[in-house]
mmCIF file of C-alpha atoms and ligand atoms in Angstrom:
data_model
loop_
_atom_site.group_PDB
_atom_site.id
_atom_site.type_symbol
_atom_site.label_atom_id
_atom_site.label_comp_id
_atom_site.label_asym_id
_atom_site.label_seq_id
_atom_site.Cartn_x
_atom_site.Cartn_y
_atom_site.Cartn_z
ATOM 1 C CA MET A 1 71.189 93.301 128.214
ATOM 2 C CA ALA A 2 68.781 96.004 130.250
ATOM 3 C CA GLU A 3 68.558 99.114 127.439
ATOM 4 C CA SER A 4 68.306 102.996 129.023
ATOM 5 C CA PRO A 5 65.288 104.397 128.178
ATOM 6 C CA LEU A 6 64.497 106.431 125.626
ATOM 7 C CA LEU A 7 63.222 108.925 127.925
ATOM 8 C CA ASP A 8 63.621 109.656 131.358
ATOM 9 C CA ILE A 9 63.065 112.102 133.722
ATOM 10 C CA GLN A 10 64.115 112.102 137.327
ATOM 11 C CA ASP A 11 62.629 114.152 140.358
ATOM 12 C CA LEU A 12 61.870 116.860 137.904
ATOM 13 C CA ASN A 13 59.793 120.150 139.588
ATOM 14 C CA VAL A 14 58.505 122.576 138.058
ATOM 15 C CA VAL A 15 56.869 125.891 139.687
ATOM 16 C CA TYR A 16 54.743 128.519 137.890
ATOM 17 C CA LYS A 17 56.119 131.957 138.653
ATOM 18 C CA GLN A 18 53.209 134.747 138.397
ATOM 19 C CA SER A 19 53.550 138.545 138.747
ATOM 20 C CA GLY A 20 51.643 139.633 141.989
ATOM 21 C CA LYS A 21 50.731 136.173 142.922
ATOM 22 C CA LYS A 22 52.386 133.247 144.929
ATOM 23 C CA PRO A 23 54.482 130.686 142.680
ATOM 24 C CA PHE A 24 53.096 127.584 141.732
ATOM 25 C CA HIS A 25 54.111 124.305 142.437
ATOM 26 C CA ALA A 26 53.225 122.408 139.705
ATOM 27 C CA LEU A 27 55.375 119.362 139.788
ATOM 28 C CA LYS A 28 56.855 118.009 142.984
ATOM 29 C CA GLY A 29 59.482 115.635 142.512
ATOM 30 C CA VAL A 30 58.468 113.294 139.411
ATOM 31 C CA SER A 31 59.866 110.696 138.017
ATOM 32 C CA LEU A 32 58.806 108.757 134.963
ATOM 33 C CA HIS A 33 60.659 107.103 132.500
ATOM 34 C CA VAL A 34 59.330 105.692 128.578
ATOM 35 C CA ASN A 35 61.465 103.109 127.370
ATOM 36 C CA ALA A 36 61.609 103.029 123.076
ATOM 37 C CA GLY A 37 58.965 101.499 121.564
ATOM 38 C CA GLU A 38 56.809 101.806 124.266
ATOM 39 C CA THR A 39 53.626 103.453 125.166
ATOM 40 C CA VAL A 40 52.991 104.978 128.870
ATOM 41 C CA GLY A 41 49.941 106.345 129.497
ATOM 42 C CA LEU A 42 50.217 109.579 131.706
ATOM 43 C CA VAL A 43 46.901 109.748 133.341
ATOM 44 C CA GLY A 44 45.080 112.184 136.862
ATOM 45 C CA GLU A 45 42.123 114.781 137.125
ATOM 46 C CA SER A 46 42.253 117.507 135.779
ATOM 47 C CA GLY A 47 44.783 119.828 136.895
ATOM 48 C CA SER A 48 47.093 117.790 138.580
ATOM 49 C CA GLY A 49 49.549 118.681 136.224
ATOM 50 C CA LYS A 50 50.005 116.227 132.705
ATOM 51 C CA THR A 51 49.942 118.712 130.029
ATOM 52 C CA THR A 52 53.177 120.467 132.284
ATOM 53 C CA ILE A 53 54.883 117.307 132.043
ATOM 54 C CA GLY A 54 54.833 117.238 128.289
ATOM 55 C CA LYS A 55 55.368 120.839 128.269
ATOM 56 C CA ALA A 56 58.805 120.261 130.291
ATOM 57 C CA VAL A 57 59.326 117.571 128.056
ATOM 58 C CA LEU A 58 59.139 119.453 124.898
ATOM 59 C CA GLY A 59 60.975 122.520 126.881
ATOM 60 C CA GLN A 60 57.821 124.781 126.763
ATOM 61 C CA VAL A 61 58.281 125.447 130.268
ATOM 62 C CA PRO A 62 61.348 126.819 132.633
ATOM 63 C CA VAL A 63 62.673 123.754 134.927
ATOM 64 C CA GLU A 64 62.740 124.181 138.517
ATOM 65 C CA SER A 65 65.205 121.513 139.102
ATOM 66 C CA GLY A 66 65.573 117.553 138.284
ATOM 67 C CA THR A 67 66.761 116.143 135.262
ATOM 68 C CA ILE A 68 64.974 115.511 131.484
ATOM 69 C CA LEU A 69 67.180 112.701 129.441
ATOM 70 C CA PHE A 70 66.017 111.802 125.908
ATOM 71 C CA ASP A 71 68.502 109.189 124.629
ATOM 72 C CA GLY A 72 71.328 110.214 127.234
ATOM 73 C CA GLN A 73 71.337 113.878 126.799
ATOM 74 C CA ASP A 74 69.596 116.286 129.571
ATOM 75 C CA ILE A 75 67.543 118.478 127.937
ATOM 76 C CA SER A 76 65.336 119.820 130.667
ATOM 77 C CA HIS A 77 67.665 123.150 130.418
ATOM 78 C CA ALA A 78 68.398 122.643 125.798
ATOM 79 C CA SER A 79 68.846 125.796 124.101
ATOM 80 C CA HIS A 80 66.856 126.816 120.693
ATOM 81 C CA LYS A 81 69.111 125.446 118.352
ATOM 82 C CA VAL A 82 68.997 121.565 120.447
ATOM 83 C CA ARG A 83 65.496 121.738 120.813
ATOM 84 C CA ARG A 84 65.173 123.027 116.815
ATOM 85 C CA ASP A 85 67.254 119.061 115.971
ATOM 86 C CA LEU A 86 65.167 117.487 118.854
ATOM 87 C CA GLY A 87 62.276 118.475 116.757
ATOM 88 C CA GLN A 88 62.576 115.210 114.534
ATOM 89 C CA GLU A 89 63.011 113.339 117.037
ATOM 90 C CA LEU A 90 60.270 114.529 119.423
ATOM 91 C CA GLN A 91 56.922 115.344 118.448
ATOM 92 C CA VAL A 92 53.284 116.274 119.681
ATOM 93 C CA VAL A 93 49.649 115.651 119.062
ATOM 94 C CA TYR A 94 47.064 118.579 120.816
ATOM 95 C CA GLN A 95 43.739 117.795 122.273
ATOM 96 C CA ASP A 96 41.728 120.545 119.859
ATOM 97 C CA PRO A 97 42.105 119.355 115.861
ATOM 98 C CA TYR A 98 40.298 122.355 114.985
ATOM 99 C CA SER A 99 43.226 124.738 116.321
ATOM 100 C CA SER A 100 46.272 122.525 115.696
ATOM 101 C CA LEU A 101 46.334 122.753 111.623
ATOM 102 C CA ASN A 102 46.458 126.301 110.335
ATOM 103 C CA PRO A 103 43.452 126.900 108.178
ATOM 104 C CA ALA A 104 45.182 129.090 105.538
ATOM 105 C CA ARG A 105 47.410 126.331 104.273
ATOM 106 C CA SER A 106 47.140 122.927 102.335
ATOM 107 C CA ILE A 107 47.373 119.974 104.331
ATOM 108 C CA GLY A 108 49.891 119.158 102.213
ATOM 109 C CA GLN A 109 52.146 122.050 102.730
ATOM 110 C CA THR A 110 51.540 121.287 106.397
ATOM 111 C CA LEU A 111 52.724 118.048 106.180
ATOM 112 C CA MET A 112 55.857 118.858 104.003
ATOM 113 C CA GLU A 113 57.184 121.203 106.617
ATOM 114 C CA PRO A 114 58.464 119.432 108.594
ATOM 115 C CA LEU A 115 60.310 117.486 105.544
ATOM 116 C CA LEU A 116 61.775 120.906 104.679
ATOM 117 C CA ARG A 117 64.765 120.412 107.400
ATOM 118 C CA GLU A 118 65.671 116.947 106.036
ATOM 119 C CA ASP A 119 69.197 117.754 104.288
ATOM 120 C CA GLY A 120 69.026 116.966 100.781
ATOM 121 C CA ILE A 121 65.136 115.876 100.203
ATOM 122 C CA THR A 122 63.687 116.514 96.714
ATOM 123 C CA ARG A 123 60.268 117.648 95.758
ATOM 124 C CA THR A 124 59.310 114.825 94.761
ATOM 125 C CA GLU A 125 60.474 112.120 97.819
ATOM 126 C CA MET A 126 58.505 115.302 99.954
ATOM 127 C CA LYS A 127 55.318 114.397 98.069
ATOM 128 C CA ARG A 128 55.967 110.940 98.137
ATOM 129 C CA ARG A 129 56.124 110.910 101.972
ATOM 130 C CA VAL A 130 52.645 113.433 102.135
ATOM 131 C CA LYS A 131 51.484 110.774 100.239
ATOM 132 C CA GLU A 132 52.957 107.467 102.259
ATOM 133 C CA VAL A 133 51.684 108.823 105.566
ATOM 134 C CA LEU A 134 47.868 110.218 104.934
ATOM 135 C CA GLU A 135 47.266 106.428 103.116
ATOM 136 C CA GLN A 136 49.449 104.921 106.617
ATOM 137 C CA VAL A 137 46.741 107.743 108.715
ATOM 138 C CA GLY A 138 43.918 105.926 106.728
ATOM 139 C CA MET A 139 43.437 109.699 104.608
ATOM 140 C CA PRO A 140 42.273 109.909 101.345
ATOM 141 C CA THR A 141 45.343 110.629 98.846
ATOM 142 C CA ASP A 142 43.744 114.558 97.660
ATOM 143 C CA THR A 143 43.808 115.296 101.000
ATOM 144 C CA ALA A 144 46.772 117.292 100.535
ATOM 145 C CA GLU A 145 44.750 119.551 98.132
ATOM 146 C CA ARG A 146 42.703 120.423 100.850
ATOM 147 C CA TYR A 147 42.293 122.650 103.381
ATOM 148 C CA PRO A 148 41.585 121.496 107.201
ATOM 149 C CA GLY A 149 38.223 123.861 107.393
ATOM 150 C CA GLN A 150 36.948 120.663 105.104
ATOM 151 C CA PHE A 151 37.473 118.038 107.076
ATOM 152 C CA SER A 152 35.370 116.562 110.388
ATOM 153 C CA GLY A 153 37.782 116.783 113.953
ATOM 154 C CA GLY A 154 38.393 113.339 113.753
ATOM 155 C CA GLN A 155 39.719 113.738 110.377
ATOM 156 C CA ARG A 156 41.821 116.457 111.084
ATOM 157 C CA GLN A 157 43.511 114.629 114.319
ATOM 158 C CA ARG A 158 44.786 111.978 111.293
ATOM 159 C CA ILE A 159 46.435 114.493 109.642
ATOM 160 C CA ALA A 160 47.454 116.455 112.673
ATOM 161 C CA ILE A 161 49.083 112.684 113.383
ATOM 162 C CA ALA A 162 49.953 112.899 109.283
ATOM 163 C CA ARG A 163 52.308 115.794 110.684
ATOM 164 C CA ALA A 164 53.911 114.386 113.617
ATOM 165 C CA VAL A 165 55.389 111.383 112.694
ATOM 166 C CA ILE A 166 55.892 112.128 109.026
ATOM 167 C CA ASN A 167 59.579 112.912 109.811
ATOM 168 C CA ARG A 168 59.968 109.635 111.730
ATOM 169 C CA PRO A 169 60.192 110.556 115.644
ATOM 170 C CA LYS A 170 61.297 108.347 117.805
ATOM 171 C CA PHE A 171 58.954 110.033 120.260
ATOM 172 C CA ILE A 172 55.999 111.695 120.569
ATOM 173 C CA VAL A 173 53.868 113.091 123.351
ATOM 174 C CA CYS A 174 49.789 112.876 122.622
ATOM 175 C CA ASP A 175 48.254 115.681 125.023
ATOM 176 C CA GLU A 176 44.763 114.230 125.383
ATOM 177 C CA PRO A 177 44.544 114.001 121.645
ATOM 178 C CA VAL A 178 40.811 112.261 121.823
ATOM 179 C CA SER A 179 39.177 114.311 123.969
ATOM 180 C CA ALA A 180 38.438 116.627 122.131
ATOM 181 C CA LEU A 181 36.591 113.803 119.621
ATOM 182 C CA ASP A 182 32.939 112.279 119.628
ATOM 183 C CA LEU A 183 33.252 109.408 121.587
ATOM 184 C CA SER A 184 32.352 106.872 118.374
ATOM 185 C CA ILE A 185 35.311 108.673 116.492
ATOM 186 C CA GLN A 186 37.775 108.162 119.723
ATOM 187 C CA ALA A 187 37.390 104.185 118.847
ATOM 188 C CA GLN A 188 39.166 104.983 115.823
ATOM 189 C CA VAL A 189 42.053 107.473 116.605
ATOM 190 C CA LEU A 190 43.046 105.068 119.349
ATOM 191 C CA ASN A 191 43.515 102.474 117.235
ATOM 192 C CA LEU A 192 45.373 104.559 114.799
ATOM 193 C CA LEU A 193 47.753 105.426 116.976
ATOM 194 C CA ASN A 194 48.193 102.089 118.445
ATOM 195 C CA ASP A 195 48.646 101.193 114.722
ATOM 196 C CA ILE A 196 51.236 104.115 113.903
ATOM 197 C CA GLN A 197 53.164 102.993 117.313
ATOM 198 C CA GLN A 198 54.044 99.438 116.304
ATOM 199 C CA GLU A 199 54.615 99.471 112.560
ATOM 200 C CA MET A 200 56.917 102.543 113.315
ATOM 201 C CA ASN A 201 58.221 101.587 116.850
ATOM 202 C CA LEU A 202 57.048 104.279 118.625
ATOM 203 C CA ALA A 203 57.605 105.694 121.714
ATOM 204 C CA MET A 204 54.698 107.573 123.212
ATOM 205 C CA LEU A 205 53.888 109.733 126.504
ATOM 206 C CA PHE A 206 50.150 109.305 126.222
ATOM 207 C CA ILE A 207 48.046 112.033 128.896
ATOM 208 C CA SER A 208 44.629 111.377 129.030
ATOM 209 C CA HIS A 209 42.129 112.459 132.349
ATOM 210 C CA ASP A 210 39.877 109.586 131.142
ATOM 211 C CA LEU A 211 41.559 105.947 133.080
ATOM 212 C CA THR A 212 39.369 104.018 129.662
ATOM 213 C CA VAL A 213 41.379 105.459 127.229
ATOM 214 C CA VAL A 214 44.912 105.238 128.818
ATOM 215 C CA ARG A 215 43.906 101.892 129.646
ATOM 216 C CA HIS A 216 42.912 101.341 125.059
ATOM 217 C CA VAL A 217 46.749 102.085 124.286
ATOM 218 C CA SER A 218 49.329 101.799 127.267
ATOM 219 C CA ASP A 219 52.060 99.314 128.332
ATOM 220 C CA ARG A 220 52.473 101.210 131.758
ATOM 221 C CA THR A 221 50.374 103.409 133.553
ATOM 222 C CA VAL A 222 51.566 106.821 135.035
ATOM 223 C CA VAL A 223 49.362 107.945 137.970
ATOM 224 C CA LEU A 224 49.286 112.130 139.065
ATOM 225 C CA TYR A 225 47.918 113.550 141.434
ATOM 226 C CA HIS A 226 48.025 117.482 142.197
ATOM 227 C CA GLY A 227 51.652 117.529 140.918
ATOM 228 C CA GLU A 228 53.233 114.412 142.467
ATOM 229 C CA ILE A 229 53.341 110.525 140.741
ATOM 230 C CA VAL A 230 51.108 108.307 143.586
ATOM 231 C CA GLU A 231 51.610 105.285 141.457
ATOM 232 C CA GLN A 232 53.286 103.630 138.340
ATOM 233 C CA GLY A 233 53.655 99.970 136.615
ATOM 234 C CA ASP A 234 51.953 98.223 134.343
ATOM 235 C CA ALA A 235 48.929 98.643 132.611
ATOM 236 C CA GLY A 236 46.875 95.709 133.124
ATOM 237 C CA GLN A 237 48.126 95.461 136.751
ATOM 238 C CA ILE A 238 47.368 99.303 137.944
ATOM 239 C CA ASN A 239 43.999 98.093 136.457
ATOM 240 C CA GLU A 240 42.731 94.995 138.424
ATOM 241 C CA ASN A 241 45.168 95.821 141.217
ATOM 242 C CA PRO A 242 45.338 99.281 141.722
ATOM 243 C CA GLN A 243 47.093 100.422 145.179
ATOM 244 C CA HIS A 244 47.325 103.858 145.573
ATOM 245 C CA PRO A 245 43.475 105.260 146.805
ATOM 246 C CA TYR A 246 43.292 107.990 143.959
ATOM 247 C CA THR A 247 44.121 104.874 141.500
ATOM 248 C CA LYS A 248 40.878 103.105 143.222
ATOM 249 C CA SER A 249 38.596 106.001 142.403
ATOM 250 C CA LEU A 250 39.956 107.339 139.062
ATOM 251 C CA ILE A 251 39.311 103.096 138.417
ATOM 252 C CA ASP A 252 36.054 103.122 140.047
ATOM 253 C CA ALA A 253 35.321 106.357 137.541
ATOM 254 C CA ALA A 254 35.620 104.845 134.682
ATOM 255 C CA PRO A 255 33.327 102.607 132.437
ATOM 256 C CA LEU A 256 35.638 98.966 131.472
ATOM 257 C CA PRO A 257 35.146 97.729 127.925
ATOM 258 C CA ASP A 258 36.723 94.889 128.018
ATOM 259 C CA PRO A 259 39.974 95.203 129.721
ATOM 260 C CA GLU A 260 40.418 91.269 129.499
ATOM 261 C CA ALA A 261 40.661 91.667 125.786
ATOM 262 C CA GLN A 262 42.775 94.614 126.303
ATOM 263 C CA ARG A 263 45.392 93.054 128.226
ATOM 264 C CA LYS A 264 46.032 90.417 126.413
ATOM 265 C CA LYS A 265 46.520 92.336 123.449
ATOM 266 C CA ARG A 266 49.089 94.472 124.907
ATOM 267 C CA GLU A 267 50.913 91.144 126.336
ATOM 268 C CA ALA A 268 51.042 89.961 122.777
ATOM 269 C CA ARG A 269 52.399 93.322 121.686
ATOM 270 C CA ARG A 270 54.995 93.948 124.262
ATOM 271 C CA LYS A 271 56.114 90.319 123.515
ATOM 272 C CA ALA A 272 56.374 90.787 119.795
ATOM 273 C CA ARG A 273 57.825 93.641 121.079
ATOM 274 C CA ALA A 274 60.298 92.641 123.327
ATOM 275 C CA ALA A 275 61.069 89.598 120.316
ATOM 276 C CA ALA A 276 62.151 92.215 117.632
ATOM 277 C CA ASN A 277 64.458 94.098 120.116
ATOM 278 C CA ALA A 278 66.235 90.781 121.191
ATOM 279 C CA ALA A 279 66.656 89.875 117.146
ATOM 280 C CA ALA A 280 68.263 93.290 116.747
HETATM 281 P P1 ADP B 1 46.939 119.074 133.121
HETATM 282 O O1 ADP B 1 46.906 119.075 132.048
HETATM 283 O O2 ADP B 1 46.866 117.767 134.259
HETATM 284 O O3 ADP B 1 45.073 119.866 133.339
HETATM 285 P P2 ADP B 1 48.158 121.563 134.034
HETATM 286 O O4 ADP B 1 49.435 120.666 133.687
HETATM 287 O O5 ADP B 1 47.453 121.999 132.524
HETATM 288 O O6 ADP B 1 47.664 120.451 134.361
HETATM 289 O O7 ADP B 1 48.489 121.566 135.164
HETATM 290 C C1 ADP B 1 48.894 121.943 136.724
HETATM 291 C C2 ADP B 1 48.364 123.142 137.474
HETATM 292 O O8 ADP B 1 48.942 124.527 137.085
HETATM 293 C C3 ADP B 1 47.222 123.667 137.402
HETATM 294 O O9 ADP B 1 46.793 123.819 138.964
HETATM 295 C C4 ADP B 1 46.866 125.021 136.532
HETATM 296 O O10 ADP B 1 46.271 125.649 137.039
HETATM 297 C C5 ADP B 1 48.239 125.089 137.042
HETATM 298 N N1 ADP B 1 48.387 126.124 136.288
HETATM 299 C C6 ADP B 1 48.876 125.628 134.434
HETATM 300 N N2 ADP B 1 49.803 126.242 133.329
HETATM 301 C C7 ADP B 1 50.056 127.177 134.068
HETATM 302 C C8 ADP B 1 50.964 129.060 134.233
HETATM 303 N N3 ADP B 1 51.392 129.206 132.966
HETATM 304 N N4 ADP B 1 50.536 130.163 135.277
HETATM 305 C C9 ADP B 1 50.229 129.541 136.453
HETATM 306 N N5 ADP B 1 49.397 128.677 136.707
HETATM 307 C C10 ADP B 1 49.737 127.150 135.450
HETATM 308 MG MG1 MG B 2 45.932 119.156 130.006
#
């Protein structure tokens, strides 16, 4: 039986209205979905509307028309209260690890914040969860007593990932999560996201302008161009046999870090997940 997607975006239109300027039609009839436990890579050049899609999912831009179903519920015009409750299940990791963590709060305080919403959770349990999530993202446990300023960009991004997953969401939006990091660190953070995604059976909308990066993590790839989806499908197929000229140009621009190995890895993950879902 085919399960319904966790996130299902249908015919989404977003129009930015600025006073004194012509309205800007940023998303034109975008439809895409993400199944539970699946990573969908959203790729396109700067200005194509990727962040706008993420923001629409997170309720940060007004939706002109269309629907955004999350777990079957239309959240395209969700109230603040509904959004607050959704915060347990829908999280985000941003590009810039320097501005996304409050410099005045210890890492422990930052990580505990999402837990305060969990009814009846004790302080001991919160501390245990902080320790657990820090281990999960490969950070030493004394990280909790420290402050963002004491960490590198890659370490901060690990901490931002910890904050996003500490309350065990079903879904995370990652908007260019490695684009601000040194190339040598990018692969480590991508591997971490892959591991966490698998361990937690997380669904992920993974946004990047860089197809090499998207290829590293996604099961399916969606290609956005000037606010419209020009192609979407199995990540391996899109890499090996792109149909749209724009996708071809993106692939020509991106170096190939052993795509065959990546494809095999993804295939193995997909099979393992399908088996797990069938058993559940
Ligand atoms: P991407 O993340 O792919 O680089 P964005 O979603 O940030 O693209 O932006 C898509 C388009 O919408 C761009 O042309 C951008 O200039 C425009 N845009 C983004 N935010 C606003 C805004 N608040 N007001 C007006 N135009 C905007
Ligand atoms: Mg963007």
